[in-house]
C-alpha atoms as one frame of an Amber mdcrd trajectory, in Angstrom:
protein
 -16.279 -11.233  38.604 -15.351 -10.923  35.082 -12.738  -8.385  35.720 -11.210
 -10.578  38.581 -11.051 -13.567  36.170  -9.359 -11.628  33.451  -6.830 -10.054
  35.950  -5.951 -13.620  37.139  -5.684 -14.654  33.411  -3.231 -12.097  32.429
  -1.132 -12.624  35.622  -0.653 -16.222  34.578  -0.573 -16.139  30.776   0.302
 -12.634  29.995  -1.511 -12.520  26.743  -5.311 -12.088  25.782  -7.604 -15.192
  25.912  -8.373 -14.907  22.221  -4.800 -14.935  21.291  -4.005 -17.968  23.518
  -6.768 -19.818  21.665  -5.418 -18.833  18.366  -2.020 -19.934  19.266  -3.550
 -23.258  20.150  -5.705 -23.965  16.974  -3.354 -22.404  14.339  -1.203 -25.443
  13.904  -4.289 -27.619  13.694  -5.876 -25.842  11.015  -5.646 -27.305   7.284
  -3.826 -25.076   4.818  -6.905 -24.426   2.844  -8.523 -22.667   5.959  -5.410
 -20.590   6.515  -5.457 -19.645   2.651  -9.094 -18.482   3.249  -8.175 -16.594
   6.371  -5.414 -14.735   4.386  -8.012 -13.899   1.638 -10.346 -12.540   4.138
  -7.833 -10.758   6.305  -9.306  -7.232   5.982 -12.927  -8.430   5.396 -13.474
 -10.959   8.226 -16.999 -11.782   7.777 -18.793 -15.205   8.876 -16.998 -18.214
  10.232 -13.739 -17.542   8.321 -13.847 -14.004   9.541 -14.011 -15.297  13.206
 -11.215 -17.700  12.581  -9.168 -14.909  11.012  -9.699 -12.739  14.105  -8.747
 -15.578  16.368  -5.447 -16.296  14.448  -4.604 -12.863  13.170  -1.657 -12.554
  15.610  -0.120 -15.816  14.158  -0.840 -14.730  10.619   1.188 -11.456  11.545
   3.888 -13.427  13.094   4.347 -15.828  10.275   4.062 -13.452   7.392   5.156
 -10.153   8.843   8.397 -10.889  10.702  11.920 -11.688   9.914  14.464  -9.877
   7.767  13.581  -7.123   5.357  13.846  -9.505   2.483  11.450 -11.900   4.308
   9.102  -9.049   5.005   9.132  -8.088   1.512   8.578 -11.462   0.115   5.684
 -12.087   2.364   4.056  -8.716   1.908   4.269  -8.947  -1.927   4.064 -12.503
  -2.917   1.748 -13.980  -0.089  -0.396 -11.055   0.444  -0.689  -8.347  -2.233
   0.382 -10.798  -5.039  -1.993 -13.546  -4.103  -5.427 -14.214  -2.352  -5.086
 -11.398  -0.048  -4.590  -8.788  -2.586  -7.254 -10.001  -4.932  -9.751 -10.320
  -2.146  -8.810  -6.852  -0.911  -8.931  -4.999  -4.410 -12.269  -6.863  -5.185
 -13.915  -5.719  -1.711 -12.752  -2.250  -2.452 -14.120  -2.176  -5.941 -17.332
  -3.468  -4.617 -17.959  -0.685  -2.367 -18.645   1.953  -5.175 -21.243   1.986
  -7.816 -19.607   4.714  -9.684 -16.511   6.837 -10.053 -18.568   9.847  -8.694
 -19.392   7.657  -5.343 -15.583   6.713  -5.222 -14.333  10.294  -5.187 -16.685
  11.462  -2.516 -15.401   9.219   0.141 -13.302  10.524   2.941 -10.149   8.573
   2.024 -10.232   9.954  -1.406 -10.890  13.714  -0.293  -8.192  13.563   2.386
  -5.307  11.573   0.905  -5.871  11.455  -2.957  -7.433  14.876  -3.798  -4.473
  16.846  -2.323  -2.124  14.585  -4.656  -4.326  15.570  -7.679  -4.092  19.229
  -6.639  -0.287  19.186  -6.628   0.053  17.603  -9.929  -2.945  18.929 -12.082
  -0.805  22.275 -12.549   2.078  20.341 -14.077   2.632  19.091 -17.670   3.458
  15.589 -18.559   2.753  13.100 -21.436   2.490   9.849 -19.383   0.961   8.904
 -16.015   1.963   5.738 -14.333   0.427   4.511 -11.038   2.417   2.090  -8.923
   0.022  -0.439  -7.095  -2.924   0.364  -9.139  -5.110  -2.292  -7.415  -8.590
  -2.197  -8.494  -7.787   0.647 -10.932 -10.361   3.087  -9.848  -7.753   5.827
  -9.096  -5.931   5.491 -12.436  -9.330   5.436 -14.244 -10.352   8.639 -12.462
  -6.835  10.344 -13.300  -7.472   9.315 -17.000 -10.611  11.360 -17.030  -8.992
  14.290 -15.023  -5.409  14.913 -16.220  -4.419  16.082 -19.672  -1.794  13.322
 -20.373  -1.607  11.104 -23.502  -1.107   7.825 -22.023  -1.902   6.244 -18.715
  -0.514   2.931 -17.076  -1.552   0.996 -13.977   1.021  -1.353 -12.437   0.344
  -3.950  -9.916   1.931  -7.029  -8.517  -1.378  -9.084  -8.693  -1.642 -10.607
 -12.045  -5.456 -11.569 -11.639  -6.467  -8.126 -10.474  -4.490  -6.695 -13.503
  -6.471  -9.177 -15.777  -9.871  -8.024 -14.212  -8.864  -4.447 -14.717  -8.319
  -5.016 -18.493 -11.782  -6.340 -18.754 -13.373  -3.871 -16.568 -11.714  -0.865
 -18.111 -11.333  -2.074 -21.801 -12.689   1.064 -23.039 -10.604   3.503 -21.032
  -7.373   3.274 -22.976  -5.394   2.521 -19.792  -2.517   0.003 -20.037  -2.550
  -2.211 -17.296   0.454  -4.354 -16.538   1.337  -6.948 -13.962   4.948  -5.896
 -12.916   5.947  -7.669  -9.910   9.881  -6.830 -10.409   9.192  -3.204 -11.339
  10.547  -4.247 -14.838   8.446  -1.309 -16.426   9.915   1.339 -14.127  13.464
  -0.009 -14.696  13.540  -0.784 -18.388  10.448   0.481 -20.112   9.883   3.811
 -18.639   8.495   6.489 -20.999   9.983  10.002 -21.077   8.035  12.784 -19.519
   6.125  10.610 -17.034   4.323  11.386 -13.757   4.661   8.461 -11.407   1.970
   8.108  -8.756   1.945   6.042  -5.515  -0.787   5.917  -2.969   0.058   3.688
  -0.082   2.334   1.553  -2.192   5.924   2.665  -1.494   5.276   1.945   2.333
   5.502  -1.692   1.133   9.054  -1.190   0.009  12.045  -1.501   2.163  14.501
   1.388   2.369  16.999  -0.265   0.133  14.334  -1.093  -2.542  12.888   2.400
  -2.207  16.303   4.148  -2.605  17.284   1.753  -5.506  14.027   2.678  -7.301
  14.293   6.418  -6.783  17.975   6.335  -7.760  16.970   4.442 -11.017  14.376
   7.098 -11.810  16.656   9.928 -10.952  19.360   8.669 -13.490  17.046   7.440
 -16.057  17.700  10.194 -18.651  14.014  10.569 -18.724  11.865  13.547 -17.396
  10.403  11.953 -14.334   7.935  13.459 -11.639   7.006  11.369  -8.763   3.973
  12.194  -6.649   3.101  10.068  -3.530   0.642  10.005  -0.777   1.859   7.788
   2.015   1.546   7.128   5.546   4.520   7.127   8.078   5.120   7.128  11.640
   8.366   8.989  12.232   9.588  12.291  13.802  10.010  14.739  10.864  13.761
  15.051  11.814  14.426  11.483  11.353  16.129  10.006   8.320  15.499   6.402
   9.079  13.009   3.912   7.812  11.486   1.563  10.159   9.094  -1.332   9.929
   5.697  -0.816  11.542   5.101  -2.935  14.588   2.868  -5.936  13.634   3.021
  -5.295   9.822   5.112  -5.646   6.800   4.804  -1.983   5.894   7.518   0.606
   6.298   7.710   4.194   7.536  10.055   6.197   5.258  11.601   9.669   5.608
  10.415  10.541   2.060  11.254  14.231   1.986  14.833  13.314   3.422  15.294
  10.703   0.890  14.133  12.508  -2.147  16.285  15.494  -1.125  19.357  13.501
  -0.501  18.797  11.830  -3.929  18.631  15.341  -5.453  15.112  15.313  -6.308
  13.622  18.796  -6.597  10.560  19.116  -4.223   7.782  20.623  -6.220   4.972
  20.569  -3.532   4.756  19.112  -0.059   2.013  18.643   2.490   2.107  17.134
   5.847  -1.243  15.748   7.321  -2.662  14.083  10.419  -3.903  10.574   9.852
  -4.380   9.409  13.222  -5.885  12.261  15.666  -4.782  10.798  18.751  -0.970
  10.580  17.594   0.949  13.661  18.300   3.159  12.981  15.416   2.362  14.308
  11.895   1.990  10.938  10.043   1.010  11.397   6.467   2.974  12.979   3.605
   1.741  14.114   0.038   4.914  15.223  -1.743   5.672  15.752  -5.575   9.264
  15.954  -6.624  10.853  15.782  -9.996  14.458  14.722 -11.179  14.757  17.941
 -13.541
């Protein structure tokens, strides 16, 4: 009986019942509820979590659609730079009671440890993480890599202030850098720049602009990234992912075209059911 009803529903309305209900209630919700839904977008617990699930399609459509500039603005300013970003980073931080517990997770072992293996044999004076978030990774790097200075950059000012307090004894410099001013204007020499799941937030134009600036900075720059993507390996394009503000970039092709030297590269499977290789861990330098 249930199957018959659902079949009839889809024949008439073409969308899931939950989405239809979400479309109805979304314009009726007060702004403070919508903000709470944005803040709990990944957590989704309790009543607010239920509402978030119900209106998630509307949130995606409102914040994750439009031109590249609109996507960038929504992703950085309304999500990672505001309630959502702070909520996400705090939730992630709360999962681990120690650095040891953090580095034992599958996500760390699969997508961060191979990056560390690529860079630990190199020499550099400074390490800078783009999108440092809760600071756990740069804290671990500060205890693992033999650099003199460590920097953690993030768009979320409140998260950066929390990191300054939490890691006050670490010697790490945490900076709120929504416009990449540090990377463009204050970049130290002999620096390793690390990105884990952050450059996917950049449009192709922004990514190429940043990499070109690093290439021509007259500083020794090594960039090491661990990023998901959903592209054929022969593709030279960058495309938005369906239903999100994140981009898939042809990192190896872009780095090579901008005349970076590929030091080490590893392609991994992120989604076992996907026939494409869809994770890249690559280290490249401008010298």
